[in-house]
């Protein structure tokens, strides 16, 4: 149906309808704007959530557990999903909201133009009507005046008392009014004819044309709304395949969780390489008791007391008694496996780590150095090729200009090879010790089962239950003390053990010490050492140098500072 023929008299209503159509379009545009704002905020919150739970990590902190890897895969997929929400918001902003706002401006301008044309046509018709009405009123007025002049003329013409001049004057006035009335009649007829023609044009040409334009405009607005509705849905539908891939990726990540593999990683991560501690030897403290028989036999003096008497006679002072707990010290210092391991200083050769962890860290470093070396080799080859090109084509460059870079690369390669060799030496040492640990452990177990054995400060065991420590007790000059006499095999087992004791403090040397006795440690004045075993009452403290070498030093020769909470570093059983 055409608005021009059906709604020729509804100009004001069509004015209101077209305004409502533009308002509705702008309302829908506002709806799209709020929707895309929701999408943008949703995507932003998802990205912030992913960033919160997937922070930047160093290379050593990279997750290895399948559950962690799957979770981070899910976070990556969620991040991609957030990206698709941003794509939806972007398409809605450009293809729907932006298009609607531009079209709204065009509609307003077009509607204004059509309404102005309609108002002009109406004004022209009103003007024609006013002219016709004015001529009509004039014709009516002249006719009344002519009638009056005729009545006056007829009255004077029939009056015998009227003079001839009065009659002639009335007659002339009558003729004049009649002529004027005839002219007004002709003018009115002309204006009426003109108005009718303009009115026909107005309602049959101008208004239908204007209303048709308004109808086309409104129909195009409706079509545009339908198109934007479709674009609104298409923006969502276009990302569905990628969103489905993201969700499928999450499902695949969930299926990749492997509890067996995670358990194996736990073993690999925390395996120390230590052997479980052996059995504790039985310590018979009843040997020092005097035995009085019922038959009146005199008590026998135990061998231990006779030895102490000899020591007292020789030294002029009672020899220190060994700490009953001392035979277990060696085992106790390894029992940090069952407690919290103290934080030891990080050494270049990773000697502060358990053997298995040390081997892994060394192997990791060797792999990294080999990668760096390969990069340097590739760079050297590239520079040599470039140098050959320059030598064949001097116009391309000076080959001597590359020599400093080649020399620097060769120097870096030598440094990396030296570093790799050094780390491979440490790795060979660790692997060699691990392969021979079984034999040493078997030997150590034999010593642990020696009857009533006691451990010397150097870690050796003696068969004599009454034998005391040979290490001097709080002497002013430990370098002049008597030579300790430990079992050499037991001493080797103690100091060749690849399981380092935890660091419980540090000390500073007040005096230099030559460490000539076996099991002692050479130290220079003001040298800083790590404490790995406290003084057990015999005047000696076990320490370790930064190079990894350890041994005993006189307690009176050092200023000791224990680490905070160091008492909890070793678990005693």
XYZ file of C-alpha atoms in Angstrom:
573
model
C 0.000 0.000 0.000
C 1.064 3.518 -0.778
C 1.076 6.159 1.901
C 0.427 8.858 -0.730
C -2.953 7.515 -1.790
C -4.108 5.990 1.474
C -2.760 8.520 3.932
C -2.996 11.761 1.935
C -4.474 13.578 4.925
C -2.200 12.078 7.660
C 0.828 14.304 7.352
C 1.079 14.950 11.108
C 0.703 11.272 12.004
C 3.355 10.274 9.478
C 5.587 12.934 10.983
C 5.176 11.297 14.400
C 5.578 7.758 13.018
C 8.860 8.459 11.234
C 10.199 10.110 14.400
C 9.211 7.032 16.417
C 11.017 4.811 13.871
C 14.265 6.731 14.284
C 13.909 6.675 18.086
C 13.392 2.908 17.998
C 16.485 2.445 15.832
C 18.563 4.507 18.261
C 17.174 2.527 21.191
C 18.262 -0.708 19.545
C 21.684 0.837 18.910
C 21.917 1.646 22.627
C 21.029 -1.969 23.418
C 23.853 -3.189 21.154
C 26.249 -0.751 22.813
C 25.443 -2.075 26.271
C 25.750 -5.658 25.001
C 29.197 -5.087 23.502
C 30.263 -3.331 26.715
C 29.269 -6.481 28.585
C 31.317 -8.572 26.147
C 34.344 -6.302 26.520
C 34.138 -6.324 30.321
C 33.653 -10.092 30.304
C 36.710 -10.578 28.099
C 38.735 -8.198 30.273
C 37.750 -10.008 33.452
C 38.605 -13.364 31.872
C 42.037 -12.099 30.843
C 42.667 -10.688 34.319
C 41.605 -14.021 35.796
C 44.017 -15.895 33.518
C 46.810 -13.452 34.353
C 46.130 -13.844 38.075
C 46.360 -17.627 38.028
C 49.096 -17.903 35.417
C 51.785 -15.483 36.651
C 55.177 -15.134 35.064
C 57.513 -17.879 36.200
C 61.224 -18.397 36.011
C 62.602 -21.342 34.088
C 63.188 -23.332 37.291
C 59.567 -22.832 38.338
C 58.045 -24.207 35.142
C 55.366 -26.757 36.071
C 56.014 -30.391 35.242
C 53.051 -32.159 36.813
C 50.382 -33.173 34.334
C 47.704 -31.647 36.547
C 49.536 -28.292 36.503
C 50.258 -28.463 32.784
C 46.619 -29.264 32.082
C 45.486 -26.381 34.266
C 47.784 -23.959 32.440
C 46.530 -25.359 29.126
C 42.997 -24.645 30.293
C 44.078 -21.111 31.210
C 45.534 -20.654 27.717
C 42.330 -21.911 26.141
C 40.345 -19.586 28.393
C 42.559 -16.733 27.286
C 41.791 -17.612 23.654
C 38.109 -17.788 24.548
C 38.369 -14.283 26.004
C 39.910 -13.200 22.729
C 36.870 -14.501 20.877
C 34.601 -12.513 23.176
C 36.628 -9.457 22.215
C 36.118 -10.341 18.544
C 32.363 -10.501 19.149
C 32.428 -7.104 20.841
C 34.533 -5.612 18.048
C 32.204 -6.873 15.290
C 29.168 -5.616 17.162
C 30.837 -2.240 17.589
C 31.723 -1.805 13.912
C 29.111 -3.750 11.969
C 26.080 -3.129 14.184
C 26.424 -0.208 16.575
C 28.580 1.955 14.354
C 26.426 1.259 11.300
C 23.235 2.021 13.200
C 24.524 5.359 14.461
C 25.640 6.426 10.980
C 22.331 5.325 9.471
C 20.432 7.161 12.190
C 22.127 10.413 11.218
C 21.265 9.841 7.554
C 17.660 9.053 8.417
C 17.298 12.228 10.437
C 18.647 14.358 7.599
C 16.444 12.636 4.984
C 13.316 12.855 7.138
C 13.942 16.538 7.759
C 14.245 17.156 4.003
C 11.011 15.323 3.148
C 9.046 17.021 5.899
C 10.320 20.398 4.774
C 9.096 19.681 1.237
C 5.702 18.652 2.590
C 5.431 21.806 4.664
C 6.386 23.948 1.677
C 3.682 22.308 -0.460
C 1.178 22.834 2.279
C 2.203 26.456 2.644
C 1.826 27.007 -1.119
C -1.654 25.502 -1.061
C -2.578 27.638 1.923
C -1.356 30.709 0.059
C -3.531 29.862 -2.972
C -6.493 29.301 -0.721
C -5.996 32.681 0.951
C -5.879 34.432 -2.430
C -9.024 32.670 -3.559
C -10.763 33.446 -0.294
C -9.721 37.084 -0.478
C -11.108 37.424 -4.024
C -14.246 35.661 -2.917
C -14.788 38.065 -0.067
C -14.106 41.019 -2.326
C -16.620 39.755 -4.885
C -19.182 39.301 -2.117
C -18.558 42.816 -0.829
C -18.806 44.411 -4.290
C -22.022 42.574 -4.986
C -23.580 43.962 -1.804
C -22.441 47.465 -2.729
C -23.884 47.074 -6.233
C -27.173 45.942 -4.757
C -27.291 48.986 -2.515
C -26.552 51.347 -5.439
C -29.320 49.671 -7.453
C -31.805 50.119 -4.649
C -30.815 53.793 -4.377
C -31.134 54.305 -8.115
C -34.532 52.624 -8.235
C -35.794 54.704 -5.305
C -34.692 58.016 -6.848
C -35.925 57.010 -10.289
C -39.423 56.421 -8.897
C -39.367 59.513 -6.719
C -41.133 62.463 -8.536
C -39.544 64.871 -6.187
C -35.975 63.763 -7.111
C -34.125 65.977 -9.463
C -32.736 64.711 -12.695
C -29.184 65.251 -11.595
C -29.688 63.123 -8.498
C -31.176 60.389 -10.617
C -28.302 60.536 -13.096
C -25.793 60.456 -10.275
C -27.431 57.417 -8.685
C -27.589 55.760 -12.081
C -23.860 56.328 -12.655
C -23.073 55.002 -9.198
C -25.136 51.903 -9.921
C -23.337 51.238 -13.205
C -19.971 51.686 -11.471
C -20.770 49.287 -8.679
C -22.130 46.765 -11.121
C -18.973 46.953 -13.220
C -16.777 46.556 -10.104
C -18.817 43.570 -9.012
C -18.348 41.992 -12.410
C -14.555 42.475 -12.149
C -14.508 40.971 -8.634
C -16.526 38.076 -9.956
C -14.020 37.433 -12.684
C -11.117 37.714 -10.196
C -12.798 35.335 -7.801
C -13.447 32.827 -10.569
C -9.831 33.008 -11.663
C -8.499 32.536 -8.120
C -10.914 29.701 -7.506
C -9.821 27.955 -10.649
C -6.166 28.429 -9.714
C -6.722 27.112 -6.184
C -8.521 24.046 -7.415
C -5.680 23.332 -9.781
C -3.064 23.764 -7.067
C -5.068 21.670 -4.636
C -5.295 18.867 -7.175
C -1.567 19.010 -7.736
C -0.995 19.077 -3.996
C -3.045 15.994 -3.189
C -2.342 14.069 -6.371
C 1.302 14.881 -7.079
C 3.218 16.699 -4.321
C 1.902 14.918 -1.229
C 1.953 11.387 -2.737
C 5.532 11.964 -3.887
C 6.613 13.232 -0.461
C 4.773 10.492 1.381
C 6.246 7.907 -0.947
C 9.727 9.154 -0.039
C 8.850 8.947 3.643
C 7.486 5.452 3.116
C 10.678 4.364 1.319
C 12.744 5.847 4.095
C 10.771 4.026 6.781
C 10.921 0.739 4.890
C 14.685 1.088 4.457
C 14.934 1.718 8.204
C 13.025 -1.503 8.821
C 15.270 -3.419 6.411
C 18.371 -1.987 8.119
C 17.087 -3.150 11.483
C 16.614 -6.659 10.081
C 20.153 -6.635 8.671
C 21.641 -5.482 11.972
C 19.646 -8.161 13.800
C 21.267 -10.724 11.537
C 24.733 -9.176 11.965
C 24.195 -9.245 15.714
C 23.626 -12.990 15.557
C 26.354 -13.580 12.950
C 28.944 -11.906 15.183
C 28.209 -14.556 17.781
C 27.899 -17.449 15.343
C 31.199 -16.748 13.573
C 33.213 -17.390 16.751
C 31.388 -20.601 17.649
C 33.888 -22.872 15.783
C 36.870 -21.316 17.557
C 35.037 -21.322 20.895
C 34.288 -25.003 20.325
C 37.993 -25.632 19.695
C 38.819 -23.827 22.945
C 36.358 -25.996 24.855
C 37.679 -29.096 23.105
C 41.183 -28.054 24.117
C 40.026 -27.872 27.732
C 38.596 -31.376 27.458
C 41.860 -32.656 25.943
C 43.812 -30.975 28.760
C 41.559 -32.673 31.307
C 42.189 -36.061 29.678
C 45.940 -35.434 29.793
C 46.010 -35.549 33.604
C 48.000 -38.649 34.584
C 48.273 -39.467 38.270
C 50.980 -42.089 37.700
C 53.173 -39.659 35.823
C 52.713 -37.021 38.531
C 53.751 -39.521 41.184
C 56.854 -40.370 39.166
C 57.690 -36.651 38.883
C 57.419 -36.317 42.681
C 59.953 -39.124 43.069
C 62.224 -37.597 40.445
C 61.988 -34.119 41.971
C 62.710 -35.034 45.584
C 64.823 -38.176 45.340
C 68.032 -37.388 47.241
C 70.082 -40.453 46.385
C 70.753 -41.181 50.048
C 70.565 -44.711 51.379
C 68.207 -45.271 54.343
C 70.030 -45.122 57.686
C 71.324 -48.402 59.040
C 70.611 -50.034 62.364
C 71.867 -48.343 65.506
C 74.493 -50.374 67.386
C 73.677 -51.582 70.865
C 75.574 -49.608 73.509
C 76.152 -51.563 76.684
C 76.557 -48.952 79.391
C 76.484 -51.653 82.077
C 80.117 -52.538 81.440
C 81.195 -49.636 83.620
C 79.281 -51.016 86.650
C 81.239 -52.825 89.411
C 80.183 -56.443 89.696
C 80.220 -57.965 93.245
C 79.791 -61.703 93.308
C 77.864 -63.562 96.010
C 81.003 -65.618 96.762
C 82.879 -62.520 97.996
C 84.954 -61.907 94.845
C 86.402 -58.438 94.540
C 85.044 -56.144 91.863
C 86.939 -55.882 88.625
C 87.951 -52.478 87.332
C 86.638 -52.102 83.810
C 89.093 -51.578 81.045
C 87.610 -48.162 80.288
C 88.419 -46.896 83.781
C 91.957 -48.216 83.572
C 92.357 -46.380 80.271
C 91.054 -43.170 81.816
C 93.448 -43.588 84.728
C 96.306 -43.879 82.281
C 95.087 -40.818 80.436
C 94.768 -38.893 83.708
C 98.282 -39.882 84.739
C 99.659 -38.931 81.340
C 97.880 -35.621 80.868
C 97.545 -34.571 84.487
C 93.821 -33.991 84.007
C 90.807 -36.226 83.517
C 90.210 -37.137 79.892
C 86.896 -36.050 78.516
C 84.167 -38.641 78.425
C 82.671 -39.276 75.105
C 79.118 -38.197 74.649
C 76.881 -41.260 74.725
C 74.961 -39.794 71.851
C 78.050 -39.302 69.731
C 77.955 -42.697 67.988
C 74.658 -41.684 66.501
C 75.697 -38.245 65.335
C 76.613 -39.436 61.929
C 73.243 -40.989 61.387
C 71.352 -38.098 62.941
C 72.902 -35.599 60.597
C 71.383 -37.455 57.680
C 67.920 -37.657 59.145
C 66.885 -34.262 57.815
C 65.134 -36.366 55.199
C 62.296 -36.723 57.709
C 62.224 -33.090 58.799
C 62.634 -29.671 57.274
C 65.907 -29.385 55.389
C 67.776 -26.211 56.329
C 68.509 -23.766 53.552
C 72.160 -24.215 52.615
C 74.172 -21.681 50.665
C 74.060 -22.253 46.927
C 77.419 -23.460 45.582
C 78.592 -23.379 41.996
C 78.998 -27.157 41.806
C 75.683 -27.753 43.612
C 77.513 -29.682 46.321
C 74.991 -28.360 48.806
C 72.320 -30.527 47.156
C 71.673 -34.251 47.632
C 73.487 -36.451 45.083
C 70.514 -37.185 42.833
C 69.363 -33.562 42.752
C 72.957 -32.441 42.203
C 73.284 -34.784 39.235
C 70.083 -33.424 37.669
C 71.082 -29.799 38.156
C 74.535 -30.427 36.679
C 73.032 -32.247 33.698
C 70.586 -29.379 33.194
C 73.390 -26.844 33.271
C 75.464 -28.899 30.809
C 72.496 -29.029 28.405
C 72.059 -25.254 28.633
C 75.766 -24.654 28.055
C 75.703 -26.974 25.032
C 72.827 -24.950 23.568
C 74.758 -21.726 24.092
C 77.838 -23.330 22.556
C 75.845 -24.415 19.509
C 74.611 -20.831 19.082
C 78.180 -19.550 19.193
C 79.260 -22.202 16.673
C 76.452 -21.193 14.321
C 77.405 -17.545 14.708
C 81.056 -18.373 13.970
C 80.096 -20.308 10.831
C 77.887 -17.450 9.668
C 80.661 -14.909 10.225
C 83.164 -17.098 8.349
C 80.765 -17.410 5.415
C 80.245 -13.663 5.412
C 84.017 -13.177 5.523
C 84.452 -15.467 2.505
C 81.808 -13.481 0.611
C 83.587 -10.217 1.455
C 86.926 -11.671 0.319
C 85.415 -12.721 -3.025
C 83.445 -9.486 -3.413
C 85.367 -6.655 -1.717
C 82.767 -4.106 -2.796
C 80.271 -5.738 -0.400
C 82.405 -5.100 2.686
C 85.762 -5.321 4.399
C 86.519 -8.894 5.570
C 88.876 -7.563 8.270
C 85.955 -5.775 9.923
C 84.525 -9.178 10.875
C 87.684 -10.402 12.585
C 86.904 -8.840 16.024
C 83.505 -10.516 16.054
C 85.020 -13.851 15.012
C 87.674 -13.565 17.727
C 85.070 -12.723 20.336
C 82.947 -15.683 19.243
C 85.937 -18.047 19.420
C 86.736 -16.729 22.905
C 83.154 -17.341 24.000
C 83.321 -20.859 22.590
C 86.473 -21.634 24.557
C 84.910 -20.308 27.736
C 81.797 -22.405 27.194
C 83.835 -25.544 26.433
C 85.857 -24.992 29.597
C 82.691 -24.521 31.620
C 81.138 -27.644 30.078
C 84.267 -29.665 30.870
C 84.247 -28.456 34.460
C 80.578 -29.361 34.925
C 81.090 -32.732 33.228
C 83.912 -33.418 35.687
C 81.584 -32.699 38.594
C 78.901 -34.843 36.977
C 81.323 -37.739 36.516
C 82.317 -37.401 40.152
C 78.682 -37.572 41.279
C 77.864 -40.516 38.995
C 81.009 -42.339 40.113
C 80.096 -41.886 43.757
C 76.543 -43.030 43.167
C 77.720 -46.191 41.421
C 80.063 -47.053 44.290
C 77.654 -46.146 47.086
C 76.438 -49.744 47.385
C 79.910 -51.047 48.186
C 80.582 -48.258 50.679
C 77.189 -48.780 52.261
C 77.906 -52.482 52.707
C 81.224 -51.632 54.364
C 79.556 -49.044 56.589
C 76.900 -51.566 57.651
C 79.623 -53.962 58.778
C 81.123 -51.232 60.935
C 77.725 -50.290 62.338
C 77.265 -53.851 63.576
C 80.619 -53.934 65.379
C 79.875 -54.854 69.022
C 79.799 -51.927 71.391
C 81.444 -49.619 68.827
C 82.128 -45.948 69.579
C 82.658 -43.205 67.029
C 85.621 -40.876 67.087
C 85.328 -37.166 66.225
C 86.501 -38.031 62.728
C 83.634 -40.503 62.362
C 85.565 -43.819 62.862
C 84.499 -46.702 65.072
C 86.616 -48.656 67.556
C 86.129 -52.115 68.883
C 87.286 -51.116 72.361
C 84.160 -50.033 74.264
C 86.170 -48.041 76.780
C 88.333 -46.203 74.221
C 87.821 -42.437 74.478
C 88.278 -39.650 71.916
C 91.835 -38.793 71.073
C 90.951 -35.243 70.156
C 92.101 -32.698 72.782
C 89.382 -31.106 74.915
C 89.475 -27.231 74.991
C 93.192 -26.885 74.676
C 94.666 -23.463 73.906
C 96.666 -24.750 70.926
C 95.030 -27.672 69.201
C 97.898 -27.963 66.709
C 100.117 -29.309 69.507
C 97.650 -31.953 70.646
C 98.274 -35.658 70.374
C 97.757 -37.368 67.063
C 94.288 -38.893 66.704
C 94.329 -42.551 65.812
C 91.129 -43.338 63.915
C 90.530 -46.342 61.778
C 91.583 -45.195 58.274
C 88.806 -47.148 56.592
C 86.162 -45.617 58.795
C 87.635 -42.172 58.238
C 87.412 -42.617 54.484
C 83.826 -43.765 54.799
C 82.935 -40.609 56.715
C 84.631 -38.010 54.546
C 84.167 -39.663 51.166
C 80.414 -39.807 51.747
C 78.701 -37.868 48.977
C 75.784 -36.942 51.248
C 76.708 -33.472 52.594
C 75.607 -32.493 56.075
C 73.260 -29.499 56.334
C 74.690 -26.105 57.211
C 73.590 -24.992 60.706
C 75.678 -21.815 61.019
C 78.926 -20.102 60.074
C 82.127 -19.095 61.820
C 85.063 -16.740 61.396
C 88.632 -17.897 62.112
C 90.261 -15.901 64.944
C 93.627 -17.597 64.334
C 95.167 -19.597 61.537
C 95.249 -23.386 61.864
C 97.535 -25.678 59.866
C 95.323 -28.792 60.112
C 98.210 -31.286 60.054
C 96.242 -34.006 61.842
C 94.070 -36.357 59.840
C 90.444 -35.232 59.781
C 91.227 -31.620 60.617
C 90.716 -28.661 58.307
C 93.274 -26.013 57.346
C 92.009 -22.473 57.833
C 93.459 -18.997 57.529
C 92.881 -16.102 59.876
C 89.584 -14.251 59.215
C 88.434 -17.030 56.880
C 84.677 -17.683 56.955
C 83.526 -21.338 57.140
C 80.170 -23.104 57.285
C 79.278 -25.002 60.495
C 77.901 -28.482 59.794
C 78.300 -30.056 63.268
C 78.450 -28.433 66.681
C 81.064 -29.038 69.340
C 80.081 -32.198 71.248
C 82.123 -31.245 74.284
C 85.513 -32.377 72.972
C 86.671 -28.892 71.867
C 86.313 -29.547 68.127
C 83.735 -28.185 65.662
C 83.115 -29.655 62.243
C 83.125 -27.045 59.445
C 83.070 -26.841 55.658
C 84.872 -24.476 53.333
C 83.157 -22.778 50.416
C 85.055 -25.134 48.112
C 83.223 -28.085 49.702
C 86.140 -29.452 51.785
C 85.150 -30.208 55.395
C 86.823 -31.307 58.614
C 87.311 -30.420 62.288
C 88.689 -27.115 63.609
C 89.394 -26.046 67.220
C 86.313 -24.445 68.746
C 88.456 -21.919 70.621
C 90.006 -20.785 67.326
C 86.744 -19.606 65.740
C 83.910 -17.189 66.423
C 80.686 -19.121 65.798
C 77.317 -17.711 64.722
C 74.497 -20.241 64.585
C 71.730 -19.837 62.024
C 68.243 -18.940 63.285
C 66.212 -22.072 64.103
C 69.315 -24.147 63.421
C 68.376 -26.501 66.241
C 65.494 -27.693 64.137
C 67.683 -28.337 61.120
C 68.444 -31.913 62.202
C 65.852 -34.390 63.276
C 66.965 -36.555 66.165
C 65.412 -39.911 66.798
